[in-house]
């Protein structure tokens, strides 16, 4: 186990790479038009898309990160899982069908439907690139560390391999290949996690027995660490309730807002609603996604507690200092070895790698479409670009994004990446969600309103994060944070809503009359889908 | 179906369209409200009453927070299923009928 996982992992890894490259080759032959490239031709079914959405969501941060957090702190991991899940009903009740009925490739299509195209698309593209960039860096750093641990490769090579693989998928296979890689990976990941959770429950007989063993294991390790018996018992019990993860009520609510509403504003997730043929399929895909993601988080919970007992008490998985070999994120990977041996360890490692690749590919495609569809075709060429030129710009953007991701992934190697993911969610909740929601549901909304509100949300989310402890203290080395809370959403999200509302109300420009006049047509189309046939232009 | 203005105006004035939009909108709002109350209720418990969530459920290791947390996850899936069921059974048929009627009106 030193330095790498040996030939089973390598064999599984090679098999997966061949399989996904095969999918990409198949998809490349079917990718001719912009519709194929951005939206998989609109021919993905609700069930398939549900799996692909679940795949986008079950990222390495979810699988390795949440099980690692449960391994370390117990119940706290569940708070994250719940926050990631509860955004989905909101997306369904308020947005999914309307997104499908109004949009073609990107969420900016929806946000700018009745507004002046240039400013709204520029803002949407900017916030898309911000979200994609932070999410991408977090995934690249996670991927680099995982591959370095699994295969013993130097970190920069590991990051470069991820970058090159993802570029191949997106460049040649577009959304069709990205979607199918995502589906294959979701099925493999759900299967592997189901097996691990079942093996853990089989061994303990019941969840109660599992929890009792976990409390005992934590108590024993506290005693071994020199704690008095009473204090050790408290330490053991602490994993069954909320702990130090959330420090104060404001941070708790703020993180809750960012997690819940960030989901409804993540560009690479919203893009998935344009790969299905109609509103009904959009609806079905959210139901499947919610079911799979919820099931997956239940599994992760069992896996995390199983790891506390089966991995945390086994010296074979610990280094001499008593910490987990290869770092905290490896809890689930070690558990795979504990319940399934070398071959299953190889399988889970390959799936974990595939997870990162697929999520990174989806993110890159979303960033590329913001540049080529929103900036180049709609703003720069004012809708007069031909498809070939638009696709060329998109592919160049993919290359540039991959290069940027590799460089930043290497530069950020030692950074704590958790704040980048939470920042991505905070930006999505503060800049994208208010713009989308009010432009769809409020007649009085105007171009000036959404541009001002979106800009305020984006700026505040970024600015407050820089001033928060995660950057101001931990990265920049100041003694005390200017903004004391962990997440900016509780301030930046309401600020965006209020700005859109006030600026729209005060807007007396000629454009505002056009914006409000366009609401009826947009509303009827968003409610009925009339005129929104999949592959036709608008 | 181009969604031209005559069709759109005809649709917007159709009482069945107005009724559908009102009912579907209300259902979405009610379900959104339930989800928000459940989730932020949970978050407020985490923020203000950790000992309550951490206490033992039935004298064993399982804490009160476990069923509450799992309950929020189940509620999210349940509400989603309820909405999709209602929409597939009622709203889709109504939308199809309304659109067909509006387009028929244009052709006459």
Coordinates of C-alpha atoms in Angstrom, one line a residue:
Chain A
X1 CA 0.0 0.0 0.0
X2 CA 3.0 2.3 0.0
X3 CA 2.8 5.0 -2.6
X4 CA 0.1 3.4 -4.7
X5 CA -2.5 0.7 -4.8
X6 CA -0.8 -1.7 -7.1
X7 CA -1.9 -3.5 -10.3
X8 CA -5.7 -4.0 -9.5
X9 CA -6.2 -0.3 -9.2
X10 CA -4.1 0.3 -12.4
X11 CA -6.1 -2.4 -14.3
X12 CA -9.4 -1.0 -13.2
X13 CA -8.2 2.5 -14.0
X14 CA -7.1 1.5 -17.5
X15 CA -10.4 -0.3 -18.1
X16 CA -12.3 2.8 -17.2
X17 CA -10.2 5.1 -19.3
X18 CA -10.7 2.8 -22.4
X19 CA -14.5 2.6 -21.8
X20 CA -14.9 6.3 -21.5
X21 CA -12.7 7.0 -24.5
X22 CA -14.9 4.5 -26.4
X23 CA -17.9 6.5 -25.4
X24 CA -16.2 9.7 -26.6
X25 CA -15.4 8.2 -29.9
X26 CA -19.0 7.0 -30.4
X27 CA -20.3 10.5 -29.3
X28 CA -17.8 12.3 -31.6
X29 CA -19.3 10.7 -34.6
X30 CA -22.7 11.9 -33.6
X31 CA -21.7 15.4 -32.7
X32 CA -22.2 17.7 -35.7
X33 CA -24.2 20.7 -34.8
X34 CA -24.1 23.2 -31.9
X35 CA -27.2 21.4 -30.5
X36 CA -25.3 18.2 -30.3
X37 CA -22.3 19.8 -28.8
X38 CA -24.0 21.9 -26.1
X39 CA -27.2 19.9 -25.5
X40 CA -26.5 16.3 -26.7
X41 CA -29.1 17.0 -29.5
X42 CA -31.8 17.3 -26.9
X43 CA -32.3 13.5 -27.0
X44 CA -31.5 12.4 -23.4
X45 CA -34.4 10.8 -21.6
X46 CA -35.6 12.0 -18.1
X47 CA -34.2 8.9 -16.4
X48 CA -30.8 9.2 -18.2
X49 CA -30.7 12.9 -17.4
X50 CA -31.6 12.2 -13.8
X51 CA -28.6 9.9 -13.5
X52 CA -26.4 12.4 -15.2
X53 CA -27.5 15.2 -12.9
X54 CA -26.9 12.9 -9.9
X55 CA -23.5 12.2 -11.4
X56 CA -22.7 15.9 -11.6
X57 CA -23.7 16.3 -8.0
X58 CA -22.0 13.2 -6.6
X59 CA -18.6 14.8 -7.1
X60 CA -15.4 13.8 -5.3
X61 CA -16.2 16.4 -2.8
X62 CA -19.5 14.6 -2.0
X63 CA -18.2 11.1 -2.0
X64 CA -14.7 11.4 -0.5
X65 CA -15.3 14.7 1.3
X66 CA -18.5 13.9 3.1
X67 CA -17.6 10.4 4.1
X68 CA -14.3 11.9 5.4
X69 CA -16.2 14.5 7.3
X70 CA -18.4 11.9 8.9
X71 CA -15.3 9.8 9.6
X72 CA -13.8 12.8 11.5
X73 CA -16.8 14.5 13.1
X74 CA -19.8 12.1 12.7
X75 CA -23.1 13.9 12.5
X76 CA -21.7 17.1 11.0
X77 CA -21.3 15.4 7.6
X78 CA -25.0 14.9 7.5
X79 CA -25.7 18.6 7.7
X80 CA -23.7 19.1 4.5
X81 CA -25.5 16.3 2.7
X82 CA -29.0 17.6 3.6
X83 CA -28.1 21.1 2.4
X84 CA -26.9 19.7 -0.9
X85 CA -30.1 17.7 -1.4
X86 CA -32.9 20.2 -0.4
X87 CA -32.1 22.5 -3.3
X88 CA -33.6 20.0 -5.7
X89 CA -37.3 20.2 -4.7
X90 CA -36.9 24.0 -5.1
X91 CA -35.4 23.7 -8.5
X92 CA -38.3 21.4 -9.5
X93 CA -41.2 23.5 -8.0
X94 CA -40.0 26.9 -9.3
X95 CA -37.7 26.4 -12.2
X96 CA -37.0 23.1 -14.0
X97 CA -40.0 23.1 -16.4
X98 CA -39.7 26.8 -17.1
X99 CA -36.0 26.5 -17.8
X100 CA -36.6 23.7 -20.4
X101 CA -39.4 25.8 -22.0
X102 CA -37.4 29.0 -22.3
X103 CA -33.8 28.0 -22.9
X104 CA -31.6 26.3 -25.4
X105 CA -28.0 25.9 -24.2
X106 CA -27.2 28.0 -21.2
X107 CA -29.1 29.6 -18.3
X108 CA -28.4 33.0 -19.8
X109 CA -30.9 32.1 -22.6
X110 CA -33.5 32.0 -19.8
X111 CA -32.3 35.0 -17.8
X112 CA -32.0 37.2 -21.0
X113 CA -35.2 35.9 -22.7
X114 CA -37.1 39.3 -22.7
X115 CA -34.2 41.6 -21.7
X116 CA -31.5 43.4 -23.6
X117 CA -29.2 40.5 -24.6
X118 CA -25.8 42.2 -24.4
X119 CA -25.6 43.3 -20.7
X120 CA -27.5 40.3 -19.3
X121 CA -25.5 37.7 -21.2
X122 CA -22.2 39.4 -20.3
X123 CA -23.1 39.3 -16.6
X124 CA -24.3 35.7 -16.8
X125 CA -21.2 34.6 -18.6
X126 CA -19.0 36.3 -16.0
X127 CA -20.7 34.7 -13.1
X128 CA -20.7 31.3 -14.9
X129 CA -17.0 31.6 -15.4
X130 CA -16.5 32.5 -11.7
X131 CA -18.5 29.6 -10.5
X132 CA -16.9 27.2 -12.9
X133 CA -13.4 28.4 -12.1
X134 CA -13.7 28.0 -8.3
X135 CA -15.5 24.6 -8.6
X136 CA -12.9 23.5 -11.2
X137 CA -9.9 24.4 -9.0
X138 CA -11.4 22.5 -6.1
X139 CA -12.0 19.4 -8.2
X140 CA -8.5 19.6 -9.8
X141 CA -6.7 19.8 -6.5
X142 CA -8.8 16.9 -5.1
X143 CA -8.1 14.9 -8.2
X144 CA -4.4 15.6 -8.1
X145 CA -4.1 14.5 -4.5
X146 CA -6.2 11.4 -5.1
X147 CA -4.1 10.3 -8.0
X148 CA -0.9 11.0 -6.3
X149 CA -2.0 8.8 -3.4
X150 CA -3.5 6.0 -5.5
X151 CA -0.8 5.6 -8.1
X152 CA 2.2 7.3 -6.5
X153 CA 2.5 9.9 -9.3
X154 CA 3.9 13.3 -8.7
X155 CA 1.2 15.9 -8.1
X156 CA 1.7 18.1 -11.2
X157 CA 1.6 15.0 -13.5
X158 CA -1.6 13.8 -11.8
X159 CA -3.3 17.2 -12.4
X160 CA -2.1 17.3 -16.0
X161 CA -3.5 13.8 -16.6
X162 CA -6.9 14.9 -15.4
X163 CA -6.7 18.0 -17.5
X164 CA -5.8 16.1 -20.7
X165 CA -8.5 13.4 -20.2
X166 CA -11.2 15.9 -19.6
X167 CA -10.2 18.0 -22.6
X168 CA -10.5 14.9 -24.8
X169 CA -14.0 14.1 -23.6
X170 CA -15.3 17.6 -24.0
X171 CA -13.4 18.5 -27.2
X172 CA -14.4 15.5 -29.2
X173 CA -17.6 14.2 -27.6
X174 CA -19.2 17.4 -26.4
X175 CA -22.3 17.2 -24.2
X176 CA -23.3 13.7 -25.5
X177 CA -20.0 12.1 -24.4
X178 CA -20.0 14.2 -21.1
X179 CA -23.5 13.0 -20.3
X180 CA -22.8 9.3 -21.0
X181 CA -19.5 9.4 -19.1
X182 CA -21.5 10.9 -16.3
X183 CA -24.2 8.3 -16.5
X184 CA -21.7 5.4 -16.5
X185 CA -19.9 6.9 -13.6
X186 CA -23.1 7.5 -11.6
X187 CA -24.1 3.8 -12.0
X188 CA -20.7 2.5 -11.0
X189 CA -20.5 4.9 -8.0
X190 CA -24.0 4.1 -6.8
X191 CA -23.2 0.3 -7.2
X192 CA -19.8 0.6 -5.3
X193 CA -21.3 2.7 -2.5
X194 CA -24.3 0.4 -2.2
X195 CA -22.0 -2.6 -1.8
X196 CA -19.9 -0.8 0.8
X197 CA -22.9 0.3 2.9
X198 CA -24.5 -3.2 2.6
X199 CA -21.2 -4.8 3.8
X200 CA -21.0 -2.4 6.7
X201 CA -24.6 -3.0 7.8
X202 CA -24.2 -6.8 7.3
X203 CA -21.3 -6.8 9.6
X204 CA -23.0 -4.8 12.4
X205 CA -26.5 -6.1 12.0
X206 CA -28.3 -2.8 12.6
X207 CA -27.6 1.0 12.4
X208 CA -27.9 1.2 16.2
X209 CA -25.1 -1.4 16.6
X210 CA -23.0 0.5 14.0
X211 CA -23.5 3.8 15.9
X212 CA -22.7 2.2 19.2
X213 CA -19.5 0.7 17.9
X214 CA -18.5 4.0 16.4
X215 CA -19.1 5.9 19.7
X216 CA -17.1 3.1 21.5
X217 CA -14.2 3.4 18.9
X218 CA -14.1 7.2 19.3
X219 CA -14.2 6.9 23.1
X220 CA -11.3 4.3 23.1
X221 CA -9.2 6.4 20.8
X222 CA -9.7 9.4 23.1
X223 CA -8.6 7.3 26.1
X224 CA -5.6 6.1 24.2
X225 CA -4.9 9.8 23.5
X226 CA -4.7 10.4 27.2
X227 CA -8.1 11.8 28.0
X228 CA -9.9 11.1 31.3
X229 CA -12.7 8.4 31.0
X230 CA -15.5 10.9 31.5
X231 CA -14.1 13.3 28.9
X232 CA -13.4 10.4 26.5
X233 CA -17.0 9.3 26.8
X234 CA -18.2 12.8 25.9
X235 CA -15.8 12.8 22.9
X236 CA -17.3 9.5 21.8
X237 CA -20.9 10.7 22.2
X238 CA -20.1 13.9 20.3
X239 CA -20.1 12.2 16.9
X240 CA -23.9 11.6 17.3
X241 CA -24.8 15.3 17.3
X242 CA -23.8 18.6 15.7
X243 CA -20.3 19.6 16.6
X244 CA -17.8 22.3 15.8
X245 CA -18.6 22.4 12.1
X246 CA -21.0 25.3 12.5
X247 CA -19.7 27.9 14.8
X248 CA -22.6 30.5 15.2
X249 CA -26.2 30.8 14.1
X250 CA -25.5 33.4 11.4
X251 CA -22.9 31.2 9.7
X252 CA -25.3 28.2 10.0
X253 CA -28.2 30.0 8.3
X254 CA -25.8 31.6 5.7
X255 CA -24.3 28.2 4.8
X256 CA -27.8 26.8 4.6
X257 CA -28.9 29.5 2.2
X258 CA -25.9 29.0 0.0
X259 CA -26.2 25.2 -0.2
X260 CA -30.0 25.2 -0.8
X261 CA -30.2 28.0 -3.4
X262 CA -26.8 27.6 -4.9
X263 CA -28.0 24.3 -6.4
X264 CA -30.6 26.4 -8.3
X265 CA -27.9 28.6 -9.8
X266 CA -25.0 26.2 -10.7
X267 CA -24.5 26.7 -14.5
X268 CA -23.3 23.2 -15.2
X269 CA -26.3 21.7 -13.5
X270 CA -28.8 24.1 -15.1
X271 CA -27.3 23.2 -18.5
X272 CA -28.5 19.7 -18.1
X273 CA -32.1 20.8 -18.4
X274 CA -31.5 21.6 -22.1
X275 CA -30.4 18.1 -23.0
X276 CA -34.0 16.7 -22.5
X277 CA -36.7 17.0 -25.1
X278 CA -39.5 18.6 -23.1
X279 CA -40.8 19.9 -19.8
X280 CA -42.1 16.5 -18.7
X281 CA -38.6 15.0 -19.1
X282 CA -37.1 17.9 -17.2
X283 CA -39.5 17.2 -14.4
X284 CA -38.8 13.4 -14.4
X285 CA -35.1 14.0 -14.4
X286 CA -35.3 16.1 -11.2
X287 CA -37.3 13.3 -9.5
X288 CA -34.7 10.7 -10.5
X289 CA -31.8 13.0 -9.5
X290 CA -33.3 13.8 -6.1
X291 CA -34.0 10.1 -5.4
X292 CA -30.5 9.0 -6.4
X293 CA -28.7 11.8 -4.6
X294 CA -30.8 11.2 -1.4
X295 CA -30.0 7.5 -1.6
X296 CA -26.4 8.2 -2.2
X297 CA -26.1 10.5 0.9
X298 CA -27.7 7.8 3.0
X299 CA -25.1 5.4 1.8
X300 CA -22.3 8.0 2.5
X301 CA -23.6 8.3 6.0
X302 CA -23.3 4.5 6.7
X303 CA -19.9 4.5 4.9
X304 CA -18.5 7.3 7.1
X305 CA -19.6 5.6 10.3
X306 CA -18.4 2.2 9.0
X307 CA -15.0 3.8 8.4
X308 CA -14.9 5.1 12.0
X309 CA -15.0 1.5 13.2
X310 CA -13.4 -0.6 10.5
X311 CA -10.7 1.9 9.3
X312 CA -10.1 4.1 12.3
X313 CA -9.3 1.2 14.6
X314 CA -7.2 -0.8 12.2
X315 CA -3.5 0.1 12.5
X316 CA -2.9 -1.1 8.9
X317 CA -4.8 2.0 7.7
X318 CA -3.1 4.5 10.0
X319 CA 0.4 6.1 9.9
X320 CA 2.7 5.9 13.0
X321 CA 1.1 9.2 14.4
X322 CA -2.3 7.6 14.3
X323 CA -3.7 9.7 11.4
X324 CA -5.3 8.2 8.3
X325 CA -2.8 7.0 5.7
X326 CA -2.9 9.4 2.7
X327 CA -5.0 12.0 4.5
X328 CA -8.5 12.4 5.8
X329 CA -10.1 12.2 2.3
X330 CA -9.1 8.5 2.0
X331 CA -11.6 7.2 4.6
X332 CA -14.0 5.8 2.0
X333 CA -11.1 4.4 -0.1
X334 CA -9.6 2.5 2.9
X335 CA -13.1 1.2 3.8
X336 CA -13.3 -0.2 0.3
X337 CA -10.2 -2.2 1.0
X338 CA -11.5 -3.3 4.4
X339 CA -14.7 -4.7 3.1
X340 CA -13.7 -5.8 -0.4
X341 CA -10.0 -6.4 -0.6
X342 CA -7.5 -5.3 -3.2
X343 CA -9.7 -5.7 -6.3
X344 CA -12.6 -3.7 -4.8
X345 CA -10.1 -1.0 -3.7
X346 CA -8.9 -0.8 -7.3
X347 CA -12.5 -0.5 -8.5
X348 CA -13.5 2.2 -6.0
X349 CA -10.3 4.1 -6.8
X350 CA -11.0 4.0 -10.5
X351 CA -14.6 5.1 -9.9
X352 CA -13.4 8.0 -7.6
X353 CA -11.1 9.1 -10.4
X354 CA -13.9 8.8 -13.0
X355 CA -16.1 10.9 -10.7
X356 CA -13.6 13.8 -10.8
X357 CA -13.1 13.5 -14.5
X358 CA -16.8 13.5 -15.3
X359 CA -17.6 16.5 -13.0
X360 CA -14.6 18.4 -14.4
X361 CA -15.8 17.7 -18.0
X362 CA -19.3 19.0 -17.2
X363 CA -17.9 22.2 -15.6
X364 CA -15.6 22.9 -18.6
X365 CA -18.3 22.4 -21.1
X366 CA -20.5 24.9 -19.1
X367 CA -17.7 27.4 -19.0
X368 CA -17.0 27.0 -22.7
X369 CA -20.7 27.5 -23.7
X370 CA -20.8 30.7 -21.6
X371 CA -17.9 32.1 -23.7
X372 CA -18.9 30.7 -27.2
X373 CA -22.7 30.9 -27.0
X374 CA -23.3 33.9 -24.6
X375 CA -20.2 36.1 -25.2
X376 CA -19.1 35.2 -28.8
X377 CA -22.3 34.3 -30.7
X378 CA -24.9 36.4 -28.8
X379 CA -22.9 39.5 -27.7
X380 CA -19.9 39.8 -29.9
X381 CA -21.5 38.7 -33.2
X382 CA -25.1 39.7 -32.1
X383 CA -26.6 36.3 -33.0
X384 CA -25.1 36.4 -36.5
X385 CA -22.3 33.8 -36.0
X386 CA -22.5 30.6 -38.0
X387 CA -22.5 27.4 -36.0
X388 CA -19.1 26.3 -37.3
X389 CA -17.5 29.5 -36.0
X390 CA -19.4 29.2 -32.7
X391 CA -18.2 25.6 -32.2
X392 CA -14.6 26.6 -33.1
X393 CA -14.7 29.3 -30.4
X394 CA -16.2 26.8 -27.9
X395 CA -13.4 24.3 -28.6
X396 CA -10.7 26.9 -28.2
X397 CA -12.3 27.9 -24.9
X398 CA -12.2 24.3 -23.7
X399 CA -8.4 24.2 -24.4
X400 CA -7.8 27.5 -22.6
X401 CA -10.0 26.4 -19.6
X402 CA -8.1 23.1 -19.4
X403 CA -4.8 24.9 -19.4
X404 CA -6.0 27.4 -16.8
X405 CA -7.4 24.6 -14.6
X406 CA -4.1 22.7 -14.8
X407 CA -2.0 25.7 -13.9
X408 CA -4.3 26.8 -11.1
X409 CA -4.6 23.2 -9.9
X410 CA -0.9 23.1 -9.5
X411 CA -0.6 26.5 -7.9
X412 CA -3.4 25.8 -5.4
X413 CA -2.0 22.4 -4.4
X414 CA -1.6 23.3 -0.7
X415 CA -4.7 25.4 -0.3
X416 CA -7.8 24.3 1.6
X417 CA -10.3 23.7 -1.2
X418 CA -13.4 23.6 0.9
X419 CA -13.9 27.3 0.8
X420 CA -13.7 27.3 -3.0
X421 CA -16.7 24.9 -3.3
X422 CA -18.7 26.9 -0.8
X423 CA -17.7 30.1 -2.7
X424 CA -19.0 28.6 -5.9
X425 CA -22.3 27.8 -4.2
X426 CA -22.4 31.2 -2.7
X427 CA -21.9 33.0 -6.0
X428 CA -24.5 30.7 -7.7
X429 CA -27.0 31.5 -4.9
X430 CA -26.2 35.2 -4.9
X431 CA -25.7 36.1 -8.6
X432 CA -27.5 33.5 -10.7
X433 CA -30.5 32.4 -8.6
X434 CA -32.1 35.8 -7.9
X435 CA -31.7 36.8 -11.6
X436 CA -33.2 33.6 -12.8
X437 CA -36.1 33.5 -10.3
X438 CA -37.2 37.2 -10.7
X439 CA -36.8 37.2 -14.5
X440 CA -39.1 34.2 -14.7
X441 CA -41.7 35.1 -12.1
X442 CA -41.8 38.9 -11.9
X443 CA -43.4 40.9 -14.6
X444 CA -41.9 44.2 -13.3
X445 CA -38.3 43.0 -13.7
X446 CA -36.2 45.0 -16.1
X447 CA -32.8 44.7 -17.8
X448 CA -31.3 47.3 -15.5
X449 CA -32.7 45.6 -12.5
X450 CA -31.2 42.1 -13.2
X451 CA -27.9 43.5 -14.3
X452 CA -27.5 45.7 -11.2
X453 CA -28.8 42.9 -8.8
X454 CA -26.7 40.2 -10.4
X455 CA -23.6 42.4 -10.2
X456 CA -24.3 43.3 -6.6
X457 CA -24.7 39.6 -5.7
X458 CA -21.6 38.5 -7.5
X459 CA -19.4 41.3 -6.1
X460 CA -20.7 40.9 -2.5
X461 CA -20.3 37.1 -2.6
X462 CA -16.7 37.4 -3.8
X463 CA -15.8 40.4 -1.6
X464 CA -17.2 39.1 1.6
X465 CA -15.5 35.8 1.1
X466 CA -12.1 37.5 0.6
X467 CA -12.8 39.4 3.9
X468 CA -13.9 36.2 5.7
X469 CA -11.7 34.0 8.0
X470 CA -11.1 31.4 5.2
X471 CA -9.1 33.9 3.1
X472 CA -8.4 37.1 5.2
X473 CA -6.9 35.1 8.1
X474 CA -6.0 31.7 6.7
X475 CA -4.5 32.8 3.4
X476 CA -3.6 36.4 3.7
X477 CA -2.4 36.1 7.3
X478 CA -4.3 39.0 9.0
X479 CA -5.0 38.6 12.7
X480 CA -8.8 39.1 12.5
X481 CA -11.3 38.7 9.7
X482 CA -13.2 41.9 8.6
X483 CA -16.3 39.7 7.9
X484 CA -16.6 37.2 10.7
X485 CA -18.9 34.6 9.1
X486 CA -18.1 31.5 7.1
X487 CA -20.4 32.1 4.2
X488 CA -21.6 35.4 2.6
X489 CA -25.0 34.2 1.3
X490 CA -27.1 35.6 4.2
X491 CA -26.0 39.1 3.1
X492 CA -25.2 38.8 -0.6
X493 CA -28.4 36.9 -1.7
X494 CA -31.0 39.2 -0.1
X495 CA -28.9 42.2 -1.4
X496 CA -29.2 40.9 -4.9
X497 CA -33.0 40.4 -4.6
X498 CA -33.5 43.8 -3.1
X499 CA -31.3 45.5 -5.7
X500 CA -33.2 43.9 -8.6
X501 CA -36.5 44.9 -7.0
X502 CA -35.6 48.6 -6.3
X503 CA -33.7 49.2 -9.6
X504 CA -36.5 47.6 -11.6
X505 CA -39.2 49.7 -9.8
X506 CA -37.3 52.9 -10.4
X507 CA -36.5 52.0 -14.0
X508 CA -38.4 54.4 -16.4
X509 CA -36.2 53.8 -19.5
X510 CA -37.6 52.9 -22.8
X511 CA -36.0 49.5 -22.5
X512 CA -37.9 48.8 -19.3
X513 CA -41.2 49.2 -21.1
X514 CA -40.0 46.6 -23.7
X515 CA -38.9 44.3 -20.9
X516 CA -42.2 44.5 -19.1
X517 CA -44.2 44.2 -22.3
X518 CA -42.3 41.0 -23.2
X519 CA -43.5 39.3 -20.0
X520 CA -46.8 37.9 -21.2
X521 CA -45.2 36.0 -24.1
X522 CA -42.4 34.7 -21.9
X523 CA -44.9 33.6 -19.2
X524 CA -47.2 31.7 -21.6
X525 CA -44.2 30.0 -23.2
X526 CA -42.7 29.1 -19.8
X527 CA -46.0 27.7 -18.6
X528 CA -47.1 25.8 -21.7
X529 CA -43.9 25.1 -23.6
X530 CA -45.5 26.5 -26.8
X531 CA -42.8 27.4 -29.3
X532 CA -40.1 25.6 -27.3
X533 CA -39.7 22.6 -29.4
X534 CA -36.3 21.0 -28.6
X535 CA -33.9 21.6 -31.5
X536 CA -35.5 24.5 -33.3
X537 CA -34.1 28.0 -32.8
X538 CA -36.0 31.0 -31.4
Chain B
X1 CA -46.2 26.2 -33.5
X2 CA -44.3 29.4 -33.6
X3 CA -45.9 31.0 -30.5
X4 CA -46.9 34.0 -32.5
X5 CA -48.7 36.8 -30.7
X6 CA -52.3 36.0 -31.6
X7 CA -51.9 32.5 -30.3
X8 CA -50.2 33.7 -27.1
X9 CA -52.8 36.3 -26.4
X10 CA -55.6 33.8 -27.1
X11 CA -53.8 31.5 -24.6
X12 CA -53.3 34.1 -22.0
X13 CA -57.0 35.0 -22.0
X14 CA -58.2 31.4 -21.9
X15 CA -59.8 30.8 -18.5
X16 CA -58.5 27.2 -18.5
X17 CA -54.9 28.5 -18.9
X18 CA -55.4 31.0 -16.1
X19 CA -56.8 28.3 -13.9
X20 CA -53.9 26.0 -14.7
X21 CA -51.3 28.6 -14.0
X22 CA -52.9 29.6 -10.7
X23 CA -53.3 26.0 -9.5
X24 CA -49.8 24.9 -10.5
X25 CA -48.3 28.1 -9.1
X26 CA -50.0 27.6 -5.8
X27 CA -48.9 24.0 -5.6
X28 CA -45.3 25.0 -6.3
X29 CA -45.4 27.7 -3.7
X30 CA -47.0 25.5 -1.0
X31 CA -44.4 22.7 -1.5
X32 CA -41.6 25.2 -1.6
X33 CA -42.8 26.6 1.7
X34 CA -43.0 23.2 3.3
X35 CA -39.4 22.4 2.2
X36 CA -38.1 25.8 3.4
X37 CA -39.7 25.4 6.8
X38 CA -38.4 21.8 7.2
X39 CA -34.9 22.7 6.1
X40 CA -34.4 25.9 8.0
X41 CA -36.2 24.4 11.0
X42 CA -33.4 21.8 11.0
X43 CA -30.7 24.4 10.4
X44 CA -32.1 26.5 13.3
X45 CA -32.0 23.4 15.6
X46 CA -28.3 22.9 14.6
X47 CA -27.6 26.6 15.3
X48 CA -29.5 27.0 18.6
X49 CA -30.2 23.7 20.2
X50 CA -27.4 21.2 19.6
X51 CA -28.0 19.2 22.9
X52 CA -31.5 18.4 21.7
X53 CA -30.2 16.8 18.5
X54 CA -27.4 15.1 20.3
X55 CA -29.5 13.4 23.0
X56 CA -30.1 9.7 22.9
X57 CA -33.2 8.6 21.0
X58 CA -34.2 5.5 23.1
X59 CA -31.4 5.1 25.5
X60 CA -29.1 3.7 22.8
X61 CA -26.4 5.3 20.7
X62 CA -28.7 6.6 18.0
X63 CA -29.5 10.3 18.6
X64 CA -32.6 12.3 18.1
X65 CA -30.8 14.1 15.2
X66 CA -30.5 11.0 13.1
X67 CA -34.2 10.4 12.4
X68 CA -34.7 14.2 12.0
X69 CA -31.9 14.4 9.5
X70 CA -33.1 11.4 7.6
X71 CA -36.6 12.8 7.8
X72 CA -35.6 16.0 5.9
X73 CA -33.9 13.8 3.2
X74 CA -37.1 11.7 2.9
X75 CA -39.3 14.7 2.8
X76 CA -37.3 16.2 0.0
X77 CA -37.7 13.1 -2.1
X78 CA -41.4 12.7 -1.1
X79 CA -42.4 16.2 -2.0
X80 CA -40.6 15.9 -5.4
X81 CA -42.4 12.7 -6.1
X82 CA -45.8 14.2 -5.1
X83 CA -45.3 17.2 -7.5
X84 CA -44.2 15.0 -10.4
X85 CA -47.2 12.7 -9.8
X86 CA -49.6 15.6 -9.8
X87 CA -48.0 17.2 -12.8
X88 CA -47.9 14.1 -14.9
X89 CA -51.5 13.1 -14.0
X90 CA -53.3 16.4 -14.2
X91 CA -51.3 19.4 -15.5
X92 CA -49.8 17.8 -18.7
X93 CA -53.2 16.8 -20.1
X94 CA -54.6 20.3 -19.4
X95 CA -51.6 22.0 -21.0
X96 CA -52.0 19.8 -24.1
X97 CA -55.7 20.6 -24.3
X98 CA -55.2 24.3 -23.9
X99 CA -52.5 24.5 -26.5
X100 CA -54.5 22.4 -29.0
X101 CA -57.5 24.7 -28.5
X102 CA -55.5 27.8 -29.0
X103 CA -53.8 26.6 -32.2
X104 CA -57.1 25.3 -33.5
X105 CA -58.5 28.9 -32.9
X106 CA -55.7 30.3 -35.1
X107 CA -56.4 27.9 -38.0
X108 CA -60.1 28.7 -38.2

